[in-house]
PDB file of C-alpha atoms in Angstrom:
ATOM      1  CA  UNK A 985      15.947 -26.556 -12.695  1.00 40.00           C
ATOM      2  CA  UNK A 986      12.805 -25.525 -14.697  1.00 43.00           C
ATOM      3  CA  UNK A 987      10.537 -23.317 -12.744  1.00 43.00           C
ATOM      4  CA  UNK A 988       6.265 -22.825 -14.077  1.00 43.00           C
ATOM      5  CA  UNK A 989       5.218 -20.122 -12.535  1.00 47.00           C
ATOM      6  CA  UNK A 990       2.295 -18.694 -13.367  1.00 57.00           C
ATOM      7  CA  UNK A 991       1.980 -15.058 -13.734  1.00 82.00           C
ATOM      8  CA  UNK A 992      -0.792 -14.293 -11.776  1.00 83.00           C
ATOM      9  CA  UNK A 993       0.967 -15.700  -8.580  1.00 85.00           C
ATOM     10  CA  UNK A 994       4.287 -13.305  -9.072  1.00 90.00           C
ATOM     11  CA  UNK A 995       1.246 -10.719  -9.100  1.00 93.00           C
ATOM     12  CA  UNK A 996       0.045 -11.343  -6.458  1.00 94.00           C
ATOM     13  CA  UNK A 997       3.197 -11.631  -4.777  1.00 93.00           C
ATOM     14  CA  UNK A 998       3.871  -8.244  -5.425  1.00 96.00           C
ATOM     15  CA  UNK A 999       0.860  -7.437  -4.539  1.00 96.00           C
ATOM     16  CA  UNK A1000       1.528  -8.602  -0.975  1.00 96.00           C
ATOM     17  CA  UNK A1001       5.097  -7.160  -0.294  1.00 97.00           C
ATOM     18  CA  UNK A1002       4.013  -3.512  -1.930  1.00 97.00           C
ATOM     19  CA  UNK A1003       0.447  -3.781   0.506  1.00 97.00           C
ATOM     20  CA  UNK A1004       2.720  -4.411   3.689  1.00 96.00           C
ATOM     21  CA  UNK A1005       5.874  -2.237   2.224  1.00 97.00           C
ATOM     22  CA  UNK A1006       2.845   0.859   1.698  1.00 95.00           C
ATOM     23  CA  UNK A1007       0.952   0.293   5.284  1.00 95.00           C
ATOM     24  CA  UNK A1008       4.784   0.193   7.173  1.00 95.00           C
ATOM     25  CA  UNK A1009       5.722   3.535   5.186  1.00 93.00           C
ATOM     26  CA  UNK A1010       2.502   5.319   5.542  1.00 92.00           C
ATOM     27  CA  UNK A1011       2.985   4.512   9.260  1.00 91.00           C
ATOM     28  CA  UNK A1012       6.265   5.936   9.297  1.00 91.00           C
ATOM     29  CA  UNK A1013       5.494   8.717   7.676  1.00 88.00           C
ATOM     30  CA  UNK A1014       2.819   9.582  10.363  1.00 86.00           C
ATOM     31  CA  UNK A1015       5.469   9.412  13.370  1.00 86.00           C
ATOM     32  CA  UNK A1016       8.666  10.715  11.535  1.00 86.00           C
ATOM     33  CA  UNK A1017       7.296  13.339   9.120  1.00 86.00           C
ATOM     34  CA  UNK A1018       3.844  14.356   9.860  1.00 88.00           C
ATOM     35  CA  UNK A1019       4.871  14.709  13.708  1.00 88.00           C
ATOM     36  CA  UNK A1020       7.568  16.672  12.715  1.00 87.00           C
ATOM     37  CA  UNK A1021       6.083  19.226  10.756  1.00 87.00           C
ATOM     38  CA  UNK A1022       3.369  19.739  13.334  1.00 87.00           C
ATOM     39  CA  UNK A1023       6.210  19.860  16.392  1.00 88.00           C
ATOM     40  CA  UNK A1024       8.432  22.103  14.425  1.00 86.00           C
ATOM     41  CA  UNK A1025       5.857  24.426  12.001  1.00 86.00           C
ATOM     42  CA  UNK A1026       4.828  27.118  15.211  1.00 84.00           C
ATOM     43  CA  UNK A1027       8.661  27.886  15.534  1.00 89.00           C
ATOM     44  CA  UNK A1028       9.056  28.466  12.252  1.00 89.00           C
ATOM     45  CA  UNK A1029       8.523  31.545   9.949  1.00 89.00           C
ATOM     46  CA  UNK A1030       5.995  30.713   7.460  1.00 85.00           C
ATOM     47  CA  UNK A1031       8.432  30.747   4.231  1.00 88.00           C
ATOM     48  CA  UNK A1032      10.807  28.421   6.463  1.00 90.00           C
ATOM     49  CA  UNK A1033       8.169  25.945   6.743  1.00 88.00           C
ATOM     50  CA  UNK A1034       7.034  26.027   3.493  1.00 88.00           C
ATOM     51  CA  UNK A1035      10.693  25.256   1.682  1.00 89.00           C
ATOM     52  CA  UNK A1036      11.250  22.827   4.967  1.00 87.00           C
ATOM     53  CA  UNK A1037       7.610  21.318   3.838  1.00 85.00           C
ATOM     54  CA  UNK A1038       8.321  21.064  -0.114  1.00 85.00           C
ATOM     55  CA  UNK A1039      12.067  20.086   1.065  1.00 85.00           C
ATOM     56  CA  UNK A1040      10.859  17.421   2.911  1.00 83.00           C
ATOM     57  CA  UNK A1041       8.409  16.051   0.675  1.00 80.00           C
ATOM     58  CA  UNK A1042      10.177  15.662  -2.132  1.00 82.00           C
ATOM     59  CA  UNK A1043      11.700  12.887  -0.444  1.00 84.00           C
ATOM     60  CA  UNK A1044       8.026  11.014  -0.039  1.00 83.00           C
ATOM     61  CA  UNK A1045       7.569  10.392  -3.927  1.00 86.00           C
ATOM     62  CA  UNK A1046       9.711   7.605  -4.201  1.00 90.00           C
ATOM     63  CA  UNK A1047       9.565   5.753  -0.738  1.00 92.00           C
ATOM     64  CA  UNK A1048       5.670   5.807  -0.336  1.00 90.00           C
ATOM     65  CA  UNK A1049       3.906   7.845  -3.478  1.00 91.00           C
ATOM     66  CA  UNK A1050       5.583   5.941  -6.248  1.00 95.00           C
ATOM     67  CA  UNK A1051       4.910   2.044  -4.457  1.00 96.00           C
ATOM     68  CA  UNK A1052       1.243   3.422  -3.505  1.00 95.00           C
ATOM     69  CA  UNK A1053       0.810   3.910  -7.392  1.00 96.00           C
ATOM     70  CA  UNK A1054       2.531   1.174  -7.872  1.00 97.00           C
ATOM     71  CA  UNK A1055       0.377  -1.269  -5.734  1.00 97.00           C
ATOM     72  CA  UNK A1056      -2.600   0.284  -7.096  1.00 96.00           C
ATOM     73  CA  UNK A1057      -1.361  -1.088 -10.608  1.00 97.00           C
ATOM     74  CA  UNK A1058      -0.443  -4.194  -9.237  1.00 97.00           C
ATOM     75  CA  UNK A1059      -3.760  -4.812  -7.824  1.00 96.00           C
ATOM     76  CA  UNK A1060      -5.585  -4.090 -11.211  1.00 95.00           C
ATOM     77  CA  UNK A1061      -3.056  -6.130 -12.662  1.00 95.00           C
ATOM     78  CA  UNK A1062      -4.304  -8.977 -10.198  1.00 94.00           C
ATOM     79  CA  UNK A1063      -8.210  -8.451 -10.584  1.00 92.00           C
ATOM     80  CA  UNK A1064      -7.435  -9.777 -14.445  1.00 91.00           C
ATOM     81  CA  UNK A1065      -4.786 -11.970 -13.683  1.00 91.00           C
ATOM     82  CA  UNK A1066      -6.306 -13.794 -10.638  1.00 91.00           C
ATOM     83  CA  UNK A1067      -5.421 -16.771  -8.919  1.00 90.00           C
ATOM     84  CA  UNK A1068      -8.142 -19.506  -8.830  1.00 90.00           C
ATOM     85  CA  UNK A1069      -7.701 -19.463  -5.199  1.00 91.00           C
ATOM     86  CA  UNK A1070      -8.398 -16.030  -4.474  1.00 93.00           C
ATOM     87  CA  UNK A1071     -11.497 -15.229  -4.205  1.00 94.00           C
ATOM     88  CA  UNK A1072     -13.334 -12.126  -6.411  1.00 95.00           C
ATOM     89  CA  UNK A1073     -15.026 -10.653  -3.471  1.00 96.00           C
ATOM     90  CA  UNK A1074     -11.050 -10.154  -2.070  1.00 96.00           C
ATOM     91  CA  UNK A1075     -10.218  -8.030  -4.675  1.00 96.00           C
ATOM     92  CA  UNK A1076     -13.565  -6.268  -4.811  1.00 96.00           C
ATOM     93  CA  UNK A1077     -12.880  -5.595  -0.984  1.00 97.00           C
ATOM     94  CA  UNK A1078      -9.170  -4.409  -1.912  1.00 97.00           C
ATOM     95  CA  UNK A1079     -10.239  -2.567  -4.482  1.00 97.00           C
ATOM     96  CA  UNK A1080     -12.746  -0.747  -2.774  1.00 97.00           C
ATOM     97  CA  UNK A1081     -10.063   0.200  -0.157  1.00 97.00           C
ATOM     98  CA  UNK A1082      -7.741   1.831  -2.871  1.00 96.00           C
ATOM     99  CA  UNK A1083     -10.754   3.159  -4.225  1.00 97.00           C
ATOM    100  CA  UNK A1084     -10.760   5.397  -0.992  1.00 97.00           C
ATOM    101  CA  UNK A1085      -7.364   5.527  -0.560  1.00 96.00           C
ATOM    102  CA  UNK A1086      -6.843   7.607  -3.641  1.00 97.00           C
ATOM    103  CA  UNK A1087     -10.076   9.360  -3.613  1.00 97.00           C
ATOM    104  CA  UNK A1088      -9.041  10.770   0.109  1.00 96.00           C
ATOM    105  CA  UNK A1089      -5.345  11.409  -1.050  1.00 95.00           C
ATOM    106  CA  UNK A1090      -6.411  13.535  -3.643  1.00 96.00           C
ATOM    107  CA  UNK A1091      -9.296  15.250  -2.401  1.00 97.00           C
ATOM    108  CA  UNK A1092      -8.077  15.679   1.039  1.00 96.00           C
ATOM    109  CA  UNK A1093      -4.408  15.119   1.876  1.00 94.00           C
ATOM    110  CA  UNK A1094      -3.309  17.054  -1.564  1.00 93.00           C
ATOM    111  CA  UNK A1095      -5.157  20.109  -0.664  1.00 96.00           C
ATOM    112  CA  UNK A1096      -4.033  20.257   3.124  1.00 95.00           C
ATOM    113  CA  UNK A1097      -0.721  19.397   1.897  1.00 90.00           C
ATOM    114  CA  UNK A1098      -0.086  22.081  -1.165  1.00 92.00           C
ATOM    115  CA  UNK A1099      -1.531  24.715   1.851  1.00 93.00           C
ATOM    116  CA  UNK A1100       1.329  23.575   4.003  1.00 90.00           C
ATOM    117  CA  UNK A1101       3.747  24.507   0.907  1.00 88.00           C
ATOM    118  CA  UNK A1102       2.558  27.621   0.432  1.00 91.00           C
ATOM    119  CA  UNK A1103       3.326  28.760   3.858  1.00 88.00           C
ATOM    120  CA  UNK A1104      -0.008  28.399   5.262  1.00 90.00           C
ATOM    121  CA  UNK A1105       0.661  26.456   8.662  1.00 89.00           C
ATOM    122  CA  UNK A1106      -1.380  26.468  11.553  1.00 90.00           C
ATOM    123  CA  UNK A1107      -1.876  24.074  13.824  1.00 90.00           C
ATOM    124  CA  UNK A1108      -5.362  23.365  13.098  1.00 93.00           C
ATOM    125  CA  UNK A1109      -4.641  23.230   9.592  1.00 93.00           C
ATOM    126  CA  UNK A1110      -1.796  20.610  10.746  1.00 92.00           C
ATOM    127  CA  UNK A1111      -4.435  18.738  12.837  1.00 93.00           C
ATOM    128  CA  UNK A1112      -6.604  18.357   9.735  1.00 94.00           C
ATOM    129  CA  UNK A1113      -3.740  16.661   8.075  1.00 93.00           C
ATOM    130  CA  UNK A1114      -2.862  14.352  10.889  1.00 92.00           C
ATOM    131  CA  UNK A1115      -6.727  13.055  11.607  1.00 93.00           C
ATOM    132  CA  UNK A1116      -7.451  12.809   7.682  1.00 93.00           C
ATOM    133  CA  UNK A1117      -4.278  11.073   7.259  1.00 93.00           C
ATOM    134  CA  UNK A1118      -5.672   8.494   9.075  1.00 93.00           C
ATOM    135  CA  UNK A1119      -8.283   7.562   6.680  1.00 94.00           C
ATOM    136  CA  UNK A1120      -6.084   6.447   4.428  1.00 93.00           C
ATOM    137  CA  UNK A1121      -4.168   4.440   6.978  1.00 93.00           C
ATOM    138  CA  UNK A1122      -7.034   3.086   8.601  1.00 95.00           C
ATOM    139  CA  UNK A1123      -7.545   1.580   4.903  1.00 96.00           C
ATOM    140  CA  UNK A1124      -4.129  -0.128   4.738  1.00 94.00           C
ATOM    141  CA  UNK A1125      -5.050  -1.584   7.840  1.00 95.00           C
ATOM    142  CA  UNK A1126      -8.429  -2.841   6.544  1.00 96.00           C
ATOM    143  CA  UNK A1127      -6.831  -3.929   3.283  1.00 97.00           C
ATOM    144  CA  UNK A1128      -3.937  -5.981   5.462  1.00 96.00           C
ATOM    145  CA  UNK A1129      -5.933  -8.914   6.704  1.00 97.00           C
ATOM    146  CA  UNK A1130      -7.366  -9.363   2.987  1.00 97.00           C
ATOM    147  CA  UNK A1131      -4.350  -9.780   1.865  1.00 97.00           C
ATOM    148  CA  UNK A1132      -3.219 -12.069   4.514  1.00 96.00           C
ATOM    149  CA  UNK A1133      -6.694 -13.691   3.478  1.00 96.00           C
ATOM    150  CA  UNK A1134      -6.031 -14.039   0.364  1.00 95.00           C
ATOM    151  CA  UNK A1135      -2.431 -15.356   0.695  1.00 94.00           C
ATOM    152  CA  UNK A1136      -3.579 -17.986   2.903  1.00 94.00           C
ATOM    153  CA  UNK A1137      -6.112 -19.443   0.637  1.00 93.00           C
ATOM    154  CA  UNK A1138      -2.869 -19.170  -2.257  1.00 89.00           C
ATOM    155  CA  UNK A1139      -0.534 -21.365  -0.072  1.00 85.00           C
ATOM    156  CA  UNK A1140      -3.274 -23.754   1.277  1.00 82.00           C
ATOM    157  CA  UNK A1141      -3.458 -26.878   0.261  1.00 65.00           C
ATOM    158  CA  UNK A1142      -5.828 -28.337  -1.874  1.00 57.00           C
ATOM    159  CA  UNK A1143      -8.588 -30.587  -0.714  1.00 59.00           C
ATOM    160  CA  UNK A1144      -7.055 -32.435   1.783  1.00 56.00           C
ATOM    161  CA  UNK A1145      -3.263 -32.202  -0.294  1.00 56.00           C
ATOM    162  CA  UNK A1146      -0.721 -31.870   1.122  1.00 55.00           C
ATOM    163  CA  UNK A1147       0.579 -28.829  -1.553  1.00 56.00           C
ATOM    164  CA  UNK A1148      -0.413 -25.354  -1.796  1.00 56.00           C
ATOM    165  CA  UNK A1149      -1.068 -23.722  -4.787  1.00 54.00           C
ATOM    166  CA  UNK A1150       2.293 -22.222  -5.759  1.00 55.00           C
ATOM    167  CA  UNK A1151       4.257 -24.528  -7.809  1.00 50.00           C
ATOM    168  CA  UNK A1152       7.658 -24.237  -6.645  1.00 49.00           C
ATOM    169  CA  UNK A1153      10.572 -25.747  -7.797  1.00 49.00           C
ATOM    170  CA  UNK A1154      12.253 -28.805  -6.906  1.00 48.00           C
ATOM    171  CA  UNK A1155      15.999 -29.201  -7.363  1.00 53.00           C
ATOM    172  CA  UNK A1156      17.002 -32.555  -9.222  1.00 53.00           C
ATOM    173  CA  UNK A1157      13.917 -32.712 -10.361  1.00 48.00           C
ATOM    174  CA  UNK A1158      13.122 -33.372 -14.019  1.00 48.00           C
ATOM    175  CA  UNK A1159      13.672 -30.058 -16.539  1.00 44.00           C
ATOM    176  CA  UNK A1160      10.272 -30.322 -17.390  1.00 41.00           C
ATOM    177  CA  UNK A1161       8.365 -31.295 -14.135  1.00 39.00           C
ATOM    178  CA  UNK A1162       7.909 -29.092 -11.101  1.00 40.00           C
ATOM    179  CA  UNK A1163       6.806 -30.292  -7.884  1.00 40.00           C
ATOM    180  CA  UNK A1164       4.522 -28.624  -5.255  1.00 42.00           C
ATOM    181  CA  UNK A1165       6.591 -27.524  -2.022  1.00 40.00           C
TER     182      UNK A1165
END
């Protein structure tokens, strides 16, 4: 079984799962550790809440820092690796929404955030976080219907064809032909 893949469309796969993964963890992290912090911080001394903060964290970077960066890449990757079916004015739109995304992560949340670690809770300062935070979600949510945009004009067929634009493979088919699922 010979598969022809093209690049672009394991791109853009990735593209997909990491948008979705990124907009169900940044969710997440708004109800289970954002809500947390802001329930717990007034009982706490401010040292406590700083190492609970910078405790508590640390555990972010790899579940929702590290596939943020990593969609970001992804995306870029996609903008030169394109699929014919997805339109330019997608990514631009995508783009523009990561754009944001990072602009308000590090001239926003990072700030609020490194206050929090020093000690420096209060609840408006916790507020700040919480309503802010929701730019940046608010921007996942705008980005997910591009991408569901863009991966129906991917796996739609053709012209009146009855295959989309994946080439998947067939088993028993020839080594060197692949047929459209």
């Amino acid at each position: 079984m010979k598969t022809t893949a093209f690049p672009s469309h394991w791109i853009f796969l990735a593209y997909l799962v990491l948008t979705f993964y990124c907009l169900g963890a940044a969710v997440m992290n708004e109800f289970v550790e954002y809500q947390s912090w802001a329930d717990l911080g007034s009982y706490l001394s401010a040292a406590d809440f700083a190492a609970w903060h910078v405790a508590t964290a640390q555990h972010t970077m790899p579940f929702l820092t590290v596939p943020a960066v990593l969609l970001s890449v992804v995306l870029l990757l996609l903008c030169w690796q394109r699929p014919p079916a997805i339109p330019r004015l997608a990514l631009w739109l995508a783009l523009a929404c990561h754009v944001l995304f990072w602009a308000s992560t590090v001239l926003v949340q990072w700030p609020l955030e490194g206050a929090l670690g020093q000690g420096q809770f209060s609840p408006d300062l916790m507020e700040r976080l919480l309503r802010s935070d929701w730019v940046r979600k608010v921007l996942l949510l705008l980005e997910a219907p591009v991408a569901v945009y863009m991966a129906h004009r991917v796996l739609r067929p053709v012209r009146g064809d009855a295959s989309p634009h994946i080439l998947l493979p067939v088993q028993g088919a020839p080594s060197n032909a692949c047929a459209s699922a």
